[in-house]
Amino acid sequence: ETYMTLQWMPWLLRLPLSALVASEGPDCISMSMVQTRLHLELPKPWEVHHYITANYHKTGVYLTAKVHMTMFAALGAGRDVMGLVEDPCYTFCTNEKAPILLVIDGFNASWKAAHPSSKPLLVAGSVRDPLEMVASAYCYHHEGKEIGNDLMPGKELLLLGPEEGTQLTAEYMLPVIESMASIFAEPDTNTLRLKYEELTESSEGFDRGMRLWLDHYFPGDLITREQRSSILEAVKQFDLHRNP
């Protein structure tokens, strides 16, 4: 039955509403068919808003990127409407004018001003205490991770102790922290600031952050309750307490 309905769906969507009503007979108006067609014609969220999910080195880049991708994939977004911008770009930047963007390290007030959006822009991002960012970055690169990261002097940090290492790390991290602060220190009403510490301290904090994120990106009836519940359930896999 579902297969047959899908076969006929393109034809049904082209019919005027009057034809749908007439097909039920002169004395019967099938509101269910009308409501179904109206529901199917609701715009996609990225046809109403443009989206930027911003993150910065050691503020939960992998966490927020995975949530971002899962969230929009669940709503049917494909590669044609999703893009990635990273600073520096390496070979990763793609579809940079897409309505749904993940921006890593490079999103700041200057970038935002230079890239005006044709639709209302909604921004969400994870921020972290700058001192914690520096300490985490030093430990991360001192252990030899991401040697090829152009943001950081990875080979030097391998050899430096905590005092010299954190000082050098702070110098390199300063532009990233300044970019983060230019957007999230005093966020406007279209910008949601999520705190990395709250997303990672407990499952309750993670779930609360995810609900805030969905409320911000998809206000009103932009997505259904079923879609919202499905996304909230899907992103639980990225909670560090549920899946260490």
JSON list of N, CA, C and O in Angstrom, two decimals, residues 88-111:
[
{"chain": "A", "resi": 88, "resn": "PRO", "atom": "N", "xyz": [42.75, 26.94, 8.29]},
{"chain": "A", "resi": 88, "resn": "PRO", "atom": "CA", "xyz": [42.91, 26.96, 6.83]},
{"chain": "A", "resi": 88, "resn": "PRO", "atom": "C", "xyz": [42.10, 25.85, 6.17]},
{"chain": "A", "resi": 88, "resn": "PRO", "atom": "O", "xyz": [41.68, 24.90, 6.83]},
{"chain": "A", "resi": 89, "resn": "CYS", "atom": "N", "xyz": [41.95, 25.96, 4.87]},
{"chain": "A", "resi": 89, "resn": "CYS", "atom": "CA", "xyz": [41.03, 25.09, 4.15]},
{"chain": "A", "resi": 89, "resn": "CYS", "atom": "C", "xyz": [41.59, 23.69, 3.93]},
{"chain": "A", "resi": 89, "resn": "CYS", "atom": "O", "xyz": [40.80, 22.75, 3.76]},
{"chain": "A", "resi": 90, "resn": "TYR", "atom": "N", "xyz": [42.90, 23.53, 3.90]},
{"chain": "A", "resi": 90, "resn": "TYR", "atom": "CA", "xyz": [43.50, 22.25, 3.50]},
{"chain": "A", "resi": 90, "resn": "TYR", "atom": "C", "xyz": [42.83, 21.82, 2.19]},
{"chain": "A", "resi": 90, "resn": "TYR", "atom": "O", "xyz": [42.84, 22.56, 1.22]},
{"chain": "A", "resi": 91, "resn": "THR", "atom": "N", "xyz": [42.26, 20.64, 2.17]},
{"chain": "A", "resi": 91, "resn": "THR", "atom": "CA", "xyz": [41.51, 20.20, 0.98]},
{"chain": "A", "resi": 91, "resn": "THR", "atom": "C", "xyz": [40.05, 19.90, 1.34]},
{"chain": "A", "resi": 91, "resn": "THR", "atom": "O", "xyz": [39.36, 19.20, 0.60]},
{"chain": "A", "resi": 92, "resn": "PHE", "atom": "N", "xyz": [39.60, 20.45, 2.46]},
{"chain": "A", "resi": 92, "resn": "PHE", "atom": "CA", "xyz": [38.30, 20.05, 3.00]},
{"chain": "A", "resi": 92, "resn": "PHE", "atom": "C", "xyz": [37.15, 20.96, 2.62]},
{"chain": "A", "resi": 92, "resn": "PHE", "atom": "O", "xyz": [35.99, 20.54, 2.65]},
{"chain": "A", "resi": 93, "resn": "CYS", "atom": "N", "xyz": [37.40, 22.22, 2.30]},
{"chain": "A", "resi": 93, "resn": "CYS", "atom": "CA", "xyz": [36.31, 23.15, 2.04]},
{"chain": "A", "resi": 93, "resn": "CYS", "atom": "C", "xyz": [35.50, 22.71, 0.83]},
{"chain": "A", "resi": 93, "resn": "CYS", "atom": "O", "xyz": [36.06, 22.30, -0.20]},
{"chain": "A", "resi": 94, "resn": "THR", "atom": "N", "xyz": [34.20, 22.79, 0.96]},
{"chain": "A", "resi": 94, "resn": "THR", "atom": "CA", "xyz": [33.32, 22.37, -0.12]},
{"chain": "A", "resi": 94, "resn": "THR", "atom": "C", "xyz": [31.98, 23.11, -0.04]},
{"chain": "A", "resi": 94, "resn": "THR", "atom": "O", "xyz": [31.51, 23.43, 1.06]},
{"chain": "A", "resi": 95, "resn": "ASN", "atom": "N", "xyz": [31.43, 23.41, -1.20]},
{"chain": "A", "resi": 95, "resn": "ASN", "atom": "CA", "xyz": [30.09, 24.01, -1.29]},
{"chain": "A", "resi": 95, "resn": "ASN", "atom": "C", "xyz": [29.95, 25.19, -0.32]},
{"chain": "A", "resi": 95, "resn": "ASN", "atom": "O", "xyz": [29.02, 25.24, 0.49]},
{"chain": "A", "resi": 96, "resn": "GLU", "atom": "N", "xyz": [30.84, 26.14, -0.43]},
{"chain": "A", "resi": 96, "resn": "GLU", "atom": "CA", "xyz": [30.96, 27.20, 0.56]},
{"chain": "A", "resi": 96, "resn": "GLU", "atom": "C", "xyz": [29.82, 28.21, 0.57]},
{"chain": "A", "resi": 96, "resn": "GLU", "atom": "O", "xyz": [29.73, 29.04, 1.47]},
{"chain": "A", "resi": 97, "resn": "LYS", "atom": "N", "xyz": [28.95, 28.15, -0.44]},
{"chain": "A", "resi": 97, "resn": "LYS", "atom": "CA", "xyz": [27.79, 29.04, -0.49]},
{"chain": "A", "resi": 97, "resn": "LYS", "atom": "C", "xyz": [26.49, 28.30, -0.19]},
{"chain": "A", "resi": 97, "resn": "LYS", "atom": "O", "xyz": [25.41, 28.83, -0.43]},
{"chain": "A", "resi": 98, "resn": "ALA", "atom": "N", "xyz": [26.61, 27.12, 0.37]},
{"chain": "A", "resi": 98, "resn": "ALA", "atom": "CA", "xyz": [25.43, 26.32, 0.69]},
{"chain": "A", "resi": 98, "resn": "ALA", "atom": "C", "xyz": [24.61, 26.99, 1.80]},
{"chain": "A", "resi": 98, "resn": "ALA", "atom": "O", "xyz": [25.15, 27.74, 2.62]},
{"chain": "A", "resi": 99, "resn": "PRO", "atom": "N", "xyz": [23.31, 26.72, 1.86]},
{"chain": "A", "resi": 99, "resn": "PRO", "atom": "CA", "xyz": [22.48, 27.31, 2.92]},
{"chain": "A", "resi": 99, "resn": "PRO", "atom": "C", "xyz": [22.74, 26.72, 4.30]},
{"chain": "A", "resi": 99, "resn": "PRO", "atom": "O", "xyz": [22.34, 27.30, 5.31]},
{"chain": "A", "resi": 100, "resn": "ILE", "atom": "N", "xyz": [23.40, 25.57, 4.35]},
{"chain": "A", "resi": 100, "resn": "ILE", "atom": "CA", "xyz": [23.75, 24.93, 5.63]},
{"chain": "A", "resi": 100, "resn": "ILE", "atom": "C", "xyz": [25.26, 24.79, 5.67]},
{"chain": "A", "resi": 100, "resn": "ILE", "atom": "O", "xyz": [25.83, 24.03, 4.89]},
{"chain": "A", "resi": 101, "resn": "LEU", "atom": "N", "xyz": [25.90, 25.52, 6.56]},
{"chain": "A", "resi": 101, "resn": "LEU", "atom": "CA", "xyz": [27.36, 25.50, 6.61]},
{"chain": "A", "resi": 101, "resn": "LEU", "atom": "C", "xyz": [27.87, 25.06, 7.98]},
{"chain": "A", "resi": 101, "resn": "LEU", "atom": "O", "xyz": [27.32, 25.46, 9.01]},
{"chain": "A", "resi": 102, "resn": "LEU", "atom": "N", "xyz": [28.93, 24.27, 7.95]},
{"chain": "A", "resi": 102, "resn": "LEU", "atom": "CA", "xyz": [29.73, 24.00, 9.13]},
{"chain": "A", "resi": 102, "resn": "LEU", "atom": "C", "xyz": [31.02, 24.78, 8.96]},
{"chain": "A", "resi": 102, "resn": "LEU", "atom": "O", "xyz": [31.73, 24.60, 7.97]},
{"chain": "A", "resi": 103, "resn": "VAL", "atom": "N", "xyz": [31.30, 25.69, 9.89]},
{"chain": "A", "resi": 103, "resn": "VAL", "atom": "CA", "xyz": [32.48, 26.56, 9.77]},
{"chain": "A", "resi": 103, "resn": "VAL", "atom": "C", "xyz": [33.41, 26.28, 10.95]},
{"chain": "A", "resi": 103, "resn": "VAL", "atom": "O", "xyz": [33.03, 26.48, 12.11]},
{"chain": "A", "resi": 104, "resn": "ILE", "atom": "N", "xyz": [34.61, 25.81, 10.64]},
{"chain": "A", "resi": 104, "resn": "ILE", "atom": "CA", "xyz": [35.57, 25.41, 11.67]},
{"chain": "A", "resi": 104, "resn": "ILE", "atom": "C", "xyz": [36.69, 26.44, 11.75]},
{"chain": "A", "resi": 104, "resn": "ILE", "atom": "O", "xyz": [37.38, 26.70, 10.77]},
{"chain": "A", "resi": 105, "resn": "ASP", "atom": "N", "xyz": [36.84, 27.05, 12.92]},
{"chain": "A", "resi": 105, "resn": "ASP", "atom": "CA", "xyz": [37.93, 27.97, 13.26]},
{"chain": "A", "resi": 105, "resn": "ASP", "atom": "C", "xyz": [37.84, 29.34, 12.59]},
{"chain": "A", "resi": 105, "resn": "ASP", "atom": "O", "xyz": [38.39, 30.30, 13.11]},
{"chain": "A", "resi": 106, "resn": "GLY", "atom": "N", "xyz": [37.14, 29.49, 11.48]},
{"chain": "A", "resi": 106, "resn": "GLY", "atom": "CA", "xyz": [37.20, 30.74, 10.74]},
{"chain": "A", "resi": 106, "resn": "GLY", "atom": "C", "xyz": [36.01, 31.67, 10.89]},
{"chain": "A", "resi": 106, "resn": "GLY", "atom": "O", "xyz": [36.00, 32.75, 10.28]},
{"chain": "A", "resi": 107, "resn": "PHE", "atom": "N", "xyz": [35.00, 31.29, 11.67]},
{"chain": "A", "resi": 107, "resn": "PHE", "atom": "CA", "xyz": [33.81, 32.13, 11.74]},
{"chain": "A", "resi": 107, "resn": "PHE", "atom": "C", "xyz": [34.01, 33.25, 12.76]},
{"chain": "A", "resi": 107, "resn": "PHE", "atom": "O", "xyz": [34.16, 33.00, 13.96]},
{"chain": "A", "resi": 108, "resn": "ASN", "atom": "N", "xyz": [34.02, 34.47, 12.28]},
{"chain": "A", "resi": 108, "resn": "ASN", "atom": "CA", "xyz": [34.16, 35.64, 13.16]},
{"chain": "A", "resi": 108, "resn": "ASN", "atom": "C", "xyz": [33.32, 36.78, 12.60]},
{"chain": "A", "resi": 108, "resn": "ASN", "atom": "O", "xyz": [32.67, 36.64, 11.55]},
{"chain": "A", "resi": 109, "resn": "ALA", "atom": "N", "xyz": [33.33, 37.91, 13.28]},
{"chain": "A", "resi": 109, "resn": "ALA", "atom": "CA", "xyz": [32.48, 39.03, 12.87]},
{"chain": "A", "resi": 109, "resn": "ALA", "atom": "C", "xyz": [32.84, 39.53, 11.48]},
{"chain": "A", "resi": 109, "resn": "ALA", "atom": "O", "xyz": [31.96, 39.90, 10.69]},
{"chain": "A", "resi": 110, "resn": "SER", "atom": "N", "xyz": [34.13, 39.54, 11.15]},
{"chain": "A", "resi": 110, "resn": "SER", "atom": "CA", "xyz": [34.55, 40.01, 9.82]},
{"chain": "A", "resi": 110, "resn": "SER", "atom": "C", "xyz": [34.08, 39.07, 8.72]},
{"chain": "A", "resi": 110, "resn": "SER", "atom": "O", "xyz": [33.60, 39.51, 7.67]},
{"chain": "A", "resi": 111, "resn": "TRP", "atom": "N", "xyz": [34.22, 37.76, 8.95]},
{"chain": "A", "resi": 111, "resn": "TRP", "atom": "CA", "xyz": [33.76, 36.77, 7.97]},
{"chain": "A", "resi": 111, "resn": "TRP", "atom": "C", "xyz": [32.26, 36.90, 7.77]},
{"chain": "A", "resi": 111, "resn": "TRP", "atom": "O", "xyz": [31.77, 36.87, 6.63]}
]
